[in-house]
Tab-separated table of C-alpha atoms and ligand atoms in Angstrom:
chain	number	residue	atom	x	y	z
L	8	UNK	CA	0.000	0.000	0.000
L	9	UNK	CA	2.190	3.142	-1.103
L	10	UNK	CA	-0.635	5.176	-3.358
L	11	UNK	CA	-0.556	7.652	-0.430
L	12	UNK	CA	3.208	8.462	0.293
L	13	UNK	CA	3.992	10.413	3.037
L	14	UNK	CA	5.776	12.283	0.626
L	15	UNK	CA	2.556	13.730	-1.296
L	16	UNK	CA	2.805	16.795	-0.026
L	17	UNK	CA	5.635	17.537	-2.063
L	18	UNK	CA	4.727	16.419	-5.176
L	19	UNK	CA	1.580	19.178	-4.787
L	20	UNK	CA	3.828	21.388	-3.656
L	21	UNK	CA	6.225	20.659	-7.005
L	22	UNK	CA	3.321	21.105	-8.800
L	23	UNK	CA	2.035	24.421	-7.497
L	24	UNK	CA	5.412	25.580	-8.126
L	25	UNK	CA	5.763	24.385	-11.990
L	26	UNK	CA	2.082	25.448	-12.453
L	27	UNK	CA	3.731	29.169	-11.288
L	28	UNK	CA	6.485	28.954	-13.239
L	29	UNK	CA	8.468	28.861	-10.283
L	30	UNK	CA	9.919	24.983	-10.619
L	31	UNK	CA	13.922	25.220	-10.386
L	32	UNK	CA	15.823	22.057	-11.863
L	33	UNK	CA	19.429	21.467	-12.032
L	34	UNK	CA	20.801	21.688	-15.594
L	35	UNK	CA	24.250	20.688	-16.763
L	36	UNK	CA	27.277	22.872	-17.801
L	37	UNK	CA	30.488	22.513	-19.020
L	38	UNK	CA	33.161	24.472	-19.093
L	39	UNK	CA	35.103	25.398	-22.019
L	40	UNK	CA	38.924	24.747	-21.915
L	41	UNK	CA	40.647	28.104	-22.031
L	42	UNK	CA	37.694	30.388	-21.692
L	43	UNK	CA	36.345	31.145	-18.598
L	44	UNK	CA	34.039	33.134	-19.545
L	45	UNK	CA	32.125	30.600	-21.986
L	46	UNK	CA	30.360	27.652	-21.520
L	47	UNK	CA	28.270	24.589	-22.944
L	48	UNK	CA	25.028	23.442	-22.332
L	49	UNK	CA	25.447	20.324	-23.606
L	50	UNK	CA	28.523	18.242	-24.667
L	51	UNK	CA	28.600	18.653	-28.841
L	52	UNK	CA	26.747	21.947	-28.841
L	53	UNK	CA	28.252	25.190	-29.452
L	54	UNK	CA	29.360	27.140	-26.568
L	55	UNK	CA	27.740	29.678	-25.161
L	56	UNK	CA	29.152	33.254	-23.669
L	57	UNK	CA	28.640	33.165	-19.950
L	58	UNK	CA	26.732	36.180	-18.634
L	59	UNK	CA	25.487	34.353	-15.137
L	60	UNK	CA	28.646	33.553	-13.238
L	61	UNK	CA	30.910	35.180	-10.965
L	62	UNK	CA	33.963	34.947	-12.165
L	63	UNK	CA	34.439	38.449	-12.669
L	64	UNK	CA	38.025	38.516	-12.684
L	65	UNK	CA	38.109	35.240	-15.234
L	66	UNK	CA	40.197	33.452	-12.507
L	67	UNK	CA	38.589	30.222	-12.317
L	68	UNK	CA	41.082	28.502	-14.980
L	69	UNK	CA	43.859	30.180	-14.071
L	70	UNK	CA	46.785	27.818	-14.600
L	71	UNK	CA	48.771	28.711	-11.730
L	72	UNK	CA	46.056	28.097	-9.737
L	73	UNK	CA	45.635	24.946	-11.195
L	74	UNK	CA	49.406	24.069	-10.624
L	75	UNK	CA	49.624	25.578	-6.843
L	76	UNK	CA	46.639	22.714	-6.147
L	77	UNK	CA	48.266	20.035	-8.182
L	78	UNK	CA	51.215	20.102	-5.661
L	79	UNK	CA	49.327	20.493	-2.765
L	80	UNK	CA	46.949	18.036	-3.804
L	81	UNK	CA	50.294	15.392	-4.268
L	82	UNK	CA	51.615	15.946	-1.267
L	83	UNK	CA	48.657	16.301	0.903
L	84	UNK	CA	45.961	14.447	-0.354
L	85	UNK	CA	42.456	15.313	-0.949
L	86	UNK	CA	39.971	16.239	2.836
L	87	UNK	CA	41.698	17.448	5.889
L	88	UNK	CA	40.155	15.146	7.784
L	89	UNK	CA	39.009	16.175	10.805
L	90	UNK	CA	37.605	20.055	11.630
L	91	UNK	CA	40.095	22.770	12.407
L	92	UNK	CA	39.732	22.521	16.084
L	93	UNK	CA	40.731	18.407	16.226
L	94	UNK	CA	43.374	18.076	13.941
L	95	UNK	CA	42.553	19.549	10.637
L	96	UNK	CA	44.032	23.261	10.808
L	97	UNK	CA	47.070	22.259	8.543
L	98	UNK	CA	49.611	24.754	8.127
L	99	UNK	CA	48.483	26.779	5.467
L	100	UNK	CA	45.675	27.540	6.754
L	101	UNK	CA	48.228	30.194	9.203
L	102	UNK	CA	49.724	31.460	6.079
L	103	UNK	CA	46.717	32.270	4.125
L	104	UNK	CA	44.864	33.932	6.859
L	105	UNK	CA	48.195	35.857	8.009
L	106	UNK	CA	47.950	37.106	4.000
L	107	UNK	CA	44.716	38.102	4.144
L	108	UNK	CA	45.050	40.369	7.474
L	109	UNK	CA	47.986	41.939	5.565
L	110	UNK	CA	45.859	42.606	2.280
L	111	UNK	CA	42.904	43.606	4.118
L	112	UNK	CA	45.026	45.706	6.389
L	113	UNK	CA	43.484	44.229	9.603
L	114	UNK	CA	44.424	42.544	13.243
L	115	UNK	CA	43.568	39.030	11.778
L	116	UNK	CA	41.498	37.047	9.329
L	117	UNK	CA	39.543	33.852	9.129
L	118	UNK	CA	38.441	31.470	6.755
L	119	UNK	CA	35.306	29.511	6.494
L	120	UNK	CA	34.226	26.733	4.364
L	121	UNK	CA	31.739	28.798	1.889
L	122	UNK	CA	29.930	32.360	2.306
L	123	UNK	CA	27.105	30.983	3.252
L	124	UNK	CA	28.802	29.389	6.459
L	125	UNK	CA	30.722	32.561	7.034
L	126	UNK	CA	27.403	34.447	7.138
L	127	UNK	CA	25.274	32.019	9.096
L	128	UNK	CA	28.403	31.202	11.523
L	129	UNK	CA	29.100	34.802	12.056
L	130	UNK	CA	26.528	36.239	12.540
L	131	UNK	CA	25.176	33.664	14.843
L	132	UNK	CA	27.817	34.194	16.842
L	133	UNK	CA	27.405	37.621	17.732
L	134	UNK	CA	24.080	38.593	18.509
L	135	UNK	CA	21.100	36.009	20.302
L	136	UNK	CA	17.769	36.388	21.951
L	137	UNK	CA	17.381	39.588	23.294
L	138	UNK	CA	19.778	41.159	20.600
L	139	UNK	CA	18.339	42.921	17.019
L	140	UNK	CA	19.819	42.829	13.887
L	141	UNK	CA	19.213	45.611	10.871
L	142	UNK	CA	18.988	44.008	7.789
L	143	UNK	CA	18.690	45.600	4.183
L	144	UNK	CA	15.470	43.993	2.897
L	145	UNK	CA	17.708	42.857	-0.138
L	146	UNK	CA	20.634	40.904	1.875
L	147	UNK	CA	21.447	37.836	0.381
L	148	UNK	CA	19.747	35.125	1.692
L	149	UNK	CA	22.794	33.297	3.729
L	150	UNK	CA	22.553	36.273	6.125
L	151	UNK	CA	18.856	35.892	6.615
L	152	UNK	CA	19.449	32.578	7.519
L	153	UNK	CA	21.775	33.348	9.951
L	154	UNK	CA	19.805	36.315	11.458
L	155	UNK	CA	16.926	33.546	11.674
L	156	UNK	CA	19.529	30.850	13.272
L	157	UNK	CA	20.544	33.848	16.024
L	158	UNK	CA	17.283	34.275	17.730
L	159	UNK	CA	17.797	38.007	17.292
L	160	UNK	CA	15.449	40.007	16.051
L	161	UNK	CA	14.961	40.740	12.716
L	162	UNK	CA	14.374	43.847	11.303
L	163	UNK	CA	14.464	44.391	7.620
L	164	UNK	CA	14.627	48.253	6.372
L	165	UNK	CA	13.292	49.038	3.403
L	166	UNK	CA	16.252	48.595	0.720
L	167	UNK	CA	18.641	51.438	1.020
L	168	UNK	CA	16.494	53.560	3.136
L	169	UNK	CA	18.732	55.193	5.918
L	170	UNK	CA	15.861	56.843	7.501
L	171	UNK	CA	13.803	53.999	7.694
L	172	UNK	CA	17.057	52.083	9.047
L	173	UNK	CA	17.223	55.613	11.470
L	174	UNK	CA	13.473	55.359	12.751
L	175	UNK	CA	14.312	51.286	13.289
L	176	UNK	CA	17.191	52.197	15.457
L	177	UNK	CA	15.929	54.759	17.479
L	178	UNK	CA	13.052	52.488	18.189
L	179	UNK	CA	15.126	49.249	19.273
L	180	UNK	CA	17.951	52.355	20.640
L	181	UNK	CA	17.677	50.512	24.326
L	182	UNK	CA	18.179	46.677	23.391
L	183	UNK	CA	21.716	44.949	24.467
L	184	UNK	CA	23.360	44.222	21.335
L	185	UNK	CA	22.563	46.189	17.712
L	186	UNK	CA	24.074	44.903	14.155
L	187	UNK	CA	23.716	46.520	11.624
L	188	UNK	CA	24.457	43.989	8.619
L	189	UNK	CA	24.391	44.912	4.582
L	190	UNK	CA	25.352	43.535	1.539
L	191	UNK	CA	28.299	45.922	-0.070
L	192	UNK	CA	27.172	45.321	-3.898
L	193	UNK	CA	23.734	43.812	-3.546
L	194	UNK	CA	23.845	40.477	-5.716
L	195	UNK	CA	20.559	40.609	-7.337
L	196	UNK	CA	20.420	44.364	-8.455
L	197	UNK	CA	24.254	45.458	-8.539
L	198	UNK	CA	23.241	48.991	-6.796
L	199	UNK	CA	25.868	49.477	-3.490
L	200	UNK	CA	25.312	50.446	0.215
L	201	UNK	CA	25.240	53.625	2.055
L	202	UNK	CA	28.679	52.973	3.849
L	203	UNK	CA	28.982	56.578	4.903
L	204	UNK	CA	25.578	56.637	6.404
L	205	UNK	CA	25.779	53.567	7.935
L	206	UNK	CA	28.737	54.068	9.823
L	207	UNK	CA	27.900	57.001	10.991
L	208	UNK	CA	24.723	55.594	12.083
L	209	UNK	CA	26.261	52.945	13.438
L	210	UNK	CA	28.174	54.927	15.857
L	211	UNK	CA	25.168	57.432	16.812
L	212	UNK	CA	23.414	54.261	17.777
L	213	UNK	CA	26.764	51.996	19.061
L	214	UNK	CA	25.825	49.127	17.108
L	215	UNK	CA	28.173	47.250	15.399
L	216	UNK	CA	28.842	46.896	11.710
L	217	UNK	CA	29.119	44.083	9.305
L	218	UNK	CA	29.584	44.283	5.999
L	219	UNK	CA	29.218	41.209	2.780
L	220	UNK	CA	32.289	42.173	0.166
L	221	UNK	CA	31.135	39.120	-2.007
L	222	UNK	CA	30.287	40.630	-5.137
L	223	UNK	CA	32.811	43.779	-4.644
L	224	UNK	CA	35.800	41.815	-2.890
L	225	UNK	CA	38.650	41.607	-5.660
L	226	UNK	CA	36.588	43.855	-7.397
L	227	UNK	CA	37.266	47.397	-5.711
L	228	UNK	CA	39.659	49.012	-3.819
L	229	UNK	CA	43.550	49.311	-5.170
L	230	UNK	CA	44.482	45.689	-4.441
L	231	UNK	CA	40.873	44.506	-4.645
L	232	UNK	CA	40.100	44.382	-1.173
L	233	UNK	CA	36.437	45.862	-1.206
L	234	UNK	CA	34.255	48.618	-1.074
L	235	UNK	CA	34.657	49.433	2.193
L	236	UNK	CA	38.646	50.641	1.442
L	237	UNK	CA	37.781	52.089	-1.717
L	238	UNK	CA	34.968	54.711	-0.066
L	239	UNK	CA	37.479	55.029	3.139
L	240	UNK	CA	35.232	53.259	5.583
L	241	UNK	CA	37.432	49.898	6.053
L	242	UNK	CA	38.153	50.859	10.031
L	243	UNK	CA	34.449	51.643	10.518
L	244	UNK	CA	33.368	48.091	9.913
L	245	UNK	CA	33.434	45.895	12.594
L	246	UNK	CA	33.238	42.301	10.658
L	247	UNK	CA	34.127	42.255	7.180
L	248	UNK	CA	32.894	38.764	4.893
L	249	UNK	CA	34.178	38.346	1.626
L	250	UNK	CA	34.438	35.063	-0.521
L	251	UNK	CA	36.310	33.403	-2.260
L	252	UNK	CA	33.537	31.769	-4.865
L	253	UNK	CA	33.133	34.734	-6.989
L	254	UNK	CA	36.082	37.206	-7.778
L	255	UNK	CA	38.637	34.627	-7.128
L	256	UNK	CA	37.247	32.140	-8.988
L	257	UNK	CA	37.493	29.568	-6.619
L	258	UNK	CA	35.435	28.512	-3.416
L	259	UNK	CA	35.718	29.255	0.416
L	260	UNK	CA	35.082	32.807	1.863
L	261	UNK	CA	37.310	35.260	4.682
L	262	UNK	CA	36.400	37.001	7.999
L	263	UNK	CA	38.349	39.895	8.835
L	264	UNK	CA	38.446	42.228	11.623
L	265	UNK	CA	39.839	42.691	14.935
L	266	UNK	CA	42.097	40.095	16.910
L	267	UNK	CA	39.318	39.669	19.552
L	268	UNK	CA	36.718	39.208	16.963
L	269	UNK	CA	38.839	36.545	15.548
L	270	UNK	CA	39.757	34.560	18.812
L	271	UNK	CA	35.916	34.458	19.620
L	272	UNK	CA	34.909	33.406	16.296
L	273	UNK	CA	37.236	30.737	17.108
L	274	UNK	CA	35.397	30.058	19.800
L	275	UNK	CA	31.603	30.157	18.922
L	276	UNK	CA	31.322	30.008	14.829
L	277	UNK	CA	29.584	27.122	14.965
L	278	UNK	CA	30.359	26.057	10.358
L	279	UNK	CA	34.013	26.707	11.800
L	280	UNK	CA	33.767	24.040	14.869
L	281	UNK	CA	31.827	21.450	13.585
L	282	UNK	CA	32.582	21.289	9.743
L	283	UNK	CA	35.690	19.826	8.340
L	284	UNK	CA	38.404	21.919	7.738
L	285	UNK	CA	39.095	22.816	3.958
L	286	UNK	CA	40.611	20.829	1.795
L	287	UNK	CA	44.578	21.846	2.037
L	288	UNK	CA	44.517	22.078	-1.982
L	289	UNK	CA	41.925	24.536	-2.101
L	290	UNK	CA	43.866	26.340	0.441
L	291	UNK	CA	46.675	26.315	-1.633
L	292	UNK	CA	44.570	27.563	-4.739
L	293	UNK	CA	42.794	30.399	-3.350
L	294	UNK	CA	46.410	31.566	-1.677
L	295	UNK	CA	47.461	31.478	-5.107
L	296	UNK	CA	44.251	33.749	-6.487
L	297	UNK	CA	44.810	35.931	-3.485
L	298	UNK	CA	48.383	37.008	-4.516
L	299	UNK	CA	46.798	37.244	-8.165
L	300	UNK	CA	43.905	39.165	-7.140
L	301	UNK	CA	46.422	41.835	-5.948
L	302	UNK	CA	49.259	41.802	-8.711
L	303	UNK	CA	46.958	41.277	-12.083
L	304	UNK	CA	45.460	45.390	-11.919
L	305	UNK	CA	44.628	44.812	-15.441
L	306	UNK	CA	41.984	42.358	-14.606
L	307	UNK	CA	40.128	44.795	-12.847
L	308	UNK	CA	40.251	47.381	-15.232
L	309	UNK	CA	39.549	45.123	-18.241
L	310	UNK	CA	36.550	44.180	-15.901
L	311	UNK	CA	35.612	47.895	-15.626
L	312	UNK	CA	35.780	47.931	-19.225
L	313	UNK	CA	33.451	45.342	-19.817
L	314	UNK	CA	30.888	46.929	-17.504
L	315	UNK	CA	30.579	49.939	-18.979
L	316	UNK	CA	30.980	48.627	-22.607
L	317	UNK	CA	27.914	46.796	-21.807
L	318	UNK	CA	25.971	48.851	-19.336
L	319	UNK	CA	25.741	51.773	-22.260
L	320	UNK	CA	25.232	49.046	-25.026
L	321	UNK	CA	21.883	48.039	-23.413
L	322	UNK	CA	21.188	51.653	-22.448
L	323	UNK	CA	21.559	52.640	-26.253
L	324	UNK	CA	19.285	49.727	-27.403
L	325	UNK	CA	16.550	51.188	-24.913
L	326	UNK	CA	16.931	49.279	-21.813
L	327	UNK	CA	16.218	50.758	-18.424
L	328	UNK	CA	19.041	49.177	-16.305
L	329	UNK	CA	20.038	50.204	-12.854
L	330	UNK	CA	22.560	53.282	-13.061
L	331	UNK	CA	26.048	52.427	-11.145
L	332	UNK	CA	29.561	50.808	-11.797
L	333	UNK	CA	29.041	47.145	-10.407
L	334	UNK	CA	29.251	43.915	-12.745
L	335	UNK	CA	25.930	42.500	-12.039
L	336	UNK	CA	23.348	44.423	-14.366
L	337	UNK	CA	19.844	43.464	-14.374
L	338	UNK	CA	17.041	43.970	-16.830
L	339	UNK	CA	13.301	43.370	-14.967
L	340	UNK	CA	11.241	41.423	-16.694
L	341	UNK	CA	8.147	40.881	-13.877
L	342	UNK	CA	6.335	37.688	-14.234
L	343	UNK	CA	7.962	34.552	-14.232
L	344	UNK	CA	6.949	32.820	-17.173
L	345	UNK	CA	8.169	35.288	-19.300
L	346	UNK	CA	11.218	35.650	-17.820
L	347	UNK	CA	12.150	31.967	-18.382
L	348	UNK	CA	11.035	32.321	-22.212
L	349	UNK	CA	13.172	35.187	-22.502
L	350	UNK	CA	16.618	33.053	-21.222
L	351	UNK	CA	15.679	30.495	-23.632
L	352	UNK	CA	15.544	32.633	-26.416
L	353	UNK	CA	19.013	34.437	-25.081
L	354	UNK	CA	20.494	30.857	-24.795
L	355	UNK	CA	18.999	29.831	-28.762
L	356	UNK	CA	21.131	33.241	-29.184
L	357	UNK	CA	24.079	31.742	-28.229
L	358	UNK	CA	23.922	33.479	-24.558
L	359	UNK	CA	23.390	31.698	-21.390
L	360	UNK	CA	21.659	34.159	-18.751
L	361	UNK	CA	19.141	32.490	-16.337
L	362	UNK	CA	16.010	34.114	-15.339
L	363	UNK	CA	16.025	34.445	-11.685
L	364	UNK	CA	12.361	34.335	-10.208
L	365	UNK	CA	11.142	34.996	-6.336
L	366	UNK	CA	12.328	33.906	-3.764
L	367	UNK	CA	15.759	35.051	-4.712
L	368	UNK	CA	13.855	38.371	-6.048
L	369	UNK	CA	11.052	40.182	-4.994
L	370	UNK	CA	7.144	39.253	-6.017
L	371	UNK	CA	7.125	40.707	-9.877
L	372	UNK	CA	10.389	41.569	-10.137
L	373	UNK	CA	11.540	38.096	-11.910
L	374	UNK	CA	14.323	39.195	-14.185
L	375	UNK	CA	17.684	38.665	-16.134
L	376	UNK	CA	21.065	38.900	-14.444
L	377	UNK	CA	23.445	39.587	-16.254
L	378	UNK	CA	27.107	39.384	-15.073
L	379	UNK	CA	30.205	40.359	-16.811
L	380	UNK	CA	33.747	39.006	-16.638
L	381	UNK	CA	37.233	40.110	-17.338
L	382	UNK	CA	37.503	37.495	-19.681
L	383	UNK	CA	34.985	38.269	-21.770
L	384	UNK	CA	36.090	40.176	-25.243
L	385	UNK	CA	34.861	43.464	-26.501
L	386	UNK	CA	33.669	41.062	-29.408
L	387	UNK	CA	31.672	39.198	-27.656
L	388	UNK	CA	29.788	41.546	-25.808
L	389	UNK	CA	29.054	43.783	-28.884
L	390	UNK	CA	27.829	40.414	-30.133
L	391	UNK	CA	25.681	39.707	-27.331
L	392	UNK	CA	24.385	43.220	-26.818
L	393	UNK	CA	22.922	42.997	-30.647
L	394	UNK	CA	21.684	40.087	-29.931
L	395	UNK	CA	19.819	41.002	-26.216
L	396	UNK	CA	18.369	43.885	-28.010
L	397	UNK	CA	16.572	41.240	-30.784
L	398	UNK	CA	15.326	39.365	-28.008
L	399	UNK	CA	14.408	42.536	-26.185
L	400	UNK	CA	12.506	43.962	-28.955
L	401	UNK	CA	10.696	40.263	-29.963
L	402	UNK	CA	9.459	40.377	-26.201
L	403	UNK	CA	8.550	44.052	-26.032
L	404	UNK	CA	10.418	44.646	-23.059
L	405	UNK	CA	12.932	47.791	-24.379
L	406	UNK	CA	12.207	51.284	-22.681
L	407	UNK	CA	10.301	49.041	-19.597
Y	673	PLP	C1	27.149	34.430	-3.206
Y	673	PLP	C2	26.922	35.201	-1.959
Y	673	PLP	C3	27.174	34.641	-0.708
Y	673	PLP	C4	27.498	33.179	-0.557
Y	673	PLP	O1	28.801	32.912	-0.864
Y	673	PLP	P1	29.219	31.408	-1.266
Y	673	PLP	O2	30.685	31.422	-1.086
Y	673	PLP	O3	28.785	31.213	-2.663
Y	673	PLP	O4	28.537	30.505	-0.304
Y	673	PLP	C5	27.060	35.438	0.394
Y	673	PLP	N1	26.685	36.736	0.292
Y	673	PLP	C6	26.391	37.298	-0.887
Y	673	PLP	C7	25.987	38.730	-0.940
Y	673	PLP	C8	26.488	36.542	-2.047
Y	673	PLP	O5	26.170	37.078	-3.212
C-alpha cells in the first residue's frame, strides 16, 4: 500500500510551483577549456558566452592556480580530515589567513568553508535572543538565515532607506546588542550600500557593523580588497565577509576584523567548529588567487571595461538598467513565465543568462542577471548586446 506516500505533499507542492512557473531544476554545464568566460550546455553543442557567473576577474582557470593545487593536492591528499579545532588546521591555513590580514590591512582574518557558512556562523555568533539585527530587505539570503539561526530580532529596512534604518534604530535604541548587517554590492540588483551613512549611524546608535564584500571583494579598492577601502570606511566596519567563490574564482570565503573578533569566532562560529576543515589544496589555490587578485590590476580594469561597454550598449538599445559601476546588471522582466522564455531565447542566441524568479527576487520583479567578466572580449559583448536587443525587442520589453 504506497498510493498515499507520506511524501505527497511535495509532489503538490512541485506542482504548485511548476504550475507558477516557479519549478527550479538542475541543468548541466560545461566548461570550455581556455575560456572562462564561456560555456556549454550540452557536450557537442556550441558554446555559449557566460553572462550568469561570478567569475568576474576570469580566474577560475587560471593555470597557476591549477598548478599551486596540483602540488598540494600530491603531497597532501584530498579532505583534511578532521575540523580545524581536532586536527585539521594544517599549516596553510596560518599562512593564508596571516595574507589576508595583511591585504585587508586588519588585526587578523579567518576562513570559512563557503559564504554561506561565514554568514550564518558569524553572525550567529554575535548577537542572540534579546539582541536585534538591521537588515537591508535585499541581503542575500545566507545572512537571513543566519539572522533567523541567532534568535535576534529581525528587522528588515526598506532597501537602502537610511531613515527607515534611522526610525528602526531609534526604536530598538535601548536593546543589548545592535548589528547593523548589509550587503556591499547587492547580488541581485548590482546597486551598493550607504557605507557613509551607515557608519555614521552605526556609531550614533553603538551598534556594530558588518559588511558582505562578495560581489565587490577583488573587485574594488587598489588591491581589490572591497568597497569598504575604496569609499574610506574599512576601520568603521566591525566584521568584514568576503568570498572566495566569486572574484577569485574559486570557493571558500574570509572574515576579517579585529584580533578579539577573531579569537571568539574561534570560539563560537559554529560552520568553523563542527565542519571539516578545507581541503589543504583549495587552500593552496585560493592563496594562489589571493596574490593574483592583488598583482593582475589589469583584470580589474579590463573588468571595468566590460561593464561599462555593456551597461551603455543596453542603455543605447533602450533598456532601463540600474545606473552604477558594479558587474551585475539586471534587466526586470516581472512575471515569471516570461522571464524563463526570454533566457531560452538568449540561450537559442548563443547566450546563457538564467532568469532568476522569487524567492531570490522580490514578487514581480523576476528578471535577467546579467554578469560580466574580465575574460569576456569586446567582441563578444558587442555580439551579445545585438543580440539582447533582438530578443528585447521580440518580447517588447525595451524602454520598460
Ligand atoms: C554568493 C553570496 C554569498 C554566498 O557565498 P558562497 O561562497 O557562494 O557561499 C554570500 N553573500 C552574498 C551577498 C552573495 O552574493
Amino acid at each position: 500500500m504506497n498510493a498515499m506516500s507520506a511524501l505527497t505533499w511535495m509532489e503538490e507542492e512541485l506542482a504548485s510551483l511548476e504550475e507558477a512557473s516557479l519549478k527550479r531544476s538542475l541543468r548541466e554545464s560545461y566548461t570550455v577549456p581556455g575560456s572562462p568566460g564561456r560555456m556549454f550546455r550540452g557536450t557537442g553543442s556550441r558554446s555559449l558566452l557566460n553572462l550568469s557567473a561570478n567569475d568576474y576577474l576570469g580566474l577560475s582557470q587560471h593555470p597557476a592556480i591549477i598548478e599551486a593545487m596540483r602540488e598540494a593536492l600530491l603531497e597532501e591528499g584530498l579532505g583534511a580530515g578532521a575540523s580545524r579545532l581536532v586536527t585539521g588546521n594544517r599549516k596553510a591555513y596560518a599562512k593564508l589567513e596571516e595574507a589576508i590580514a595583511e591585504w585587508q590591512n586588519c588585526e587578523a582574518a579567518l576562513v570559512f568553508g563557503s559564504g554561506y557558512m561565514a554568514n550564518a556562523g558569524v553572525i550567529r555568533s554575535v548577537v542572540g535572543r534579546g539582541d536585534v539585527v538591521f537588515s537591508d530587505q535585499l541581503n542575500h539570503a545566507s545572512i537571513v538565515d543566519g539572522i533567523l539561526m541567532s534568535r535576534a530580532e529581525l528587522v528588515r529596512y526598506r532597501h537602502l532607506d537610511m531613515e527607515h534604518l534611522e526610525a528602526m534604530l531609534h526604536k530598538h535604541r535601548d536593546k543589548r546588542r545592535k548589528l547593523i548587517v548589509t550587503d556591499a554590492v547587492f547580488s541581485m540588483d548590482g546597486d551598493q550600500a550607504r557605507l557613509h551613512e551607515l557608519k555614521l549611524l552605526k556609531h550614533e546608535y553603538g551598534a556594530m557593523l558588518m559588511v558582505d564584500e562578495a560581489h565587490s571583494g577583488g573587485i574594488y579598492g587598489r588591491h581589490g580588497e572591497g568597497l569598504c577601502h575604496e569609499l574610506g570606511v574599512k576601520d568603521e566596519v566591525d566584521i568584514h565577509i568576503g568570498t572566495f567563490s566569486k572574484a577569485f574564482g574559486a570557493y571558500g570565503a574570509y572574515v576579517c576584523g579585529s584580533r578579539t573578533l577573531i579569537d571568539y569566532l574561534v570560539n563560537k562560529a559554529r560552520p568553523l567548529i563542527y565542519s571539516t576543515a578545507m581541503p589543504p589544496a583549495l587552500l593552496a589555490g585560493i592563496a594562489q588567487a589571493l596574490a593574483l587578485v592583488q598583482q593582475d590590476h589589469w583584470r580589474r580594469e579590463r573588468l571595468g571595461s566590460a561593464v561599462r561597454f555593456f551597461r551603455s550598449s543596453l542603455k543605447k538599445s533602450g533598456f532601463l538598467i540600474p545606473t552604477g559601476d558594479s558587474a551585475i546588471v539586471p534587466i526586470i522582466i516581472g512575471d515569471n513565465e516570461t522571464a524563463l522564455r526570454f533566457s531560452a531565447a538568449l540561450e537559442e542566441n548563443g547566450i546563457a543568462a538564467v532568469a532568476i524568479r522569487p524567492p531570490s527576487v522580490p514578487e514581480g520583479t523576476a528578471r535577467i542577471r546579467f554578469s560580466l567578466s574580465a575574460a569576456h572580449t569586446d567582441k563578444e559583448l558587442r555580439d551579445a548586446a545585438a543580440r539582447i536587443r533582438q530578443v528585447g525587442l521580440q518580447f517588447g520589453v525595451l524602454g520598460r
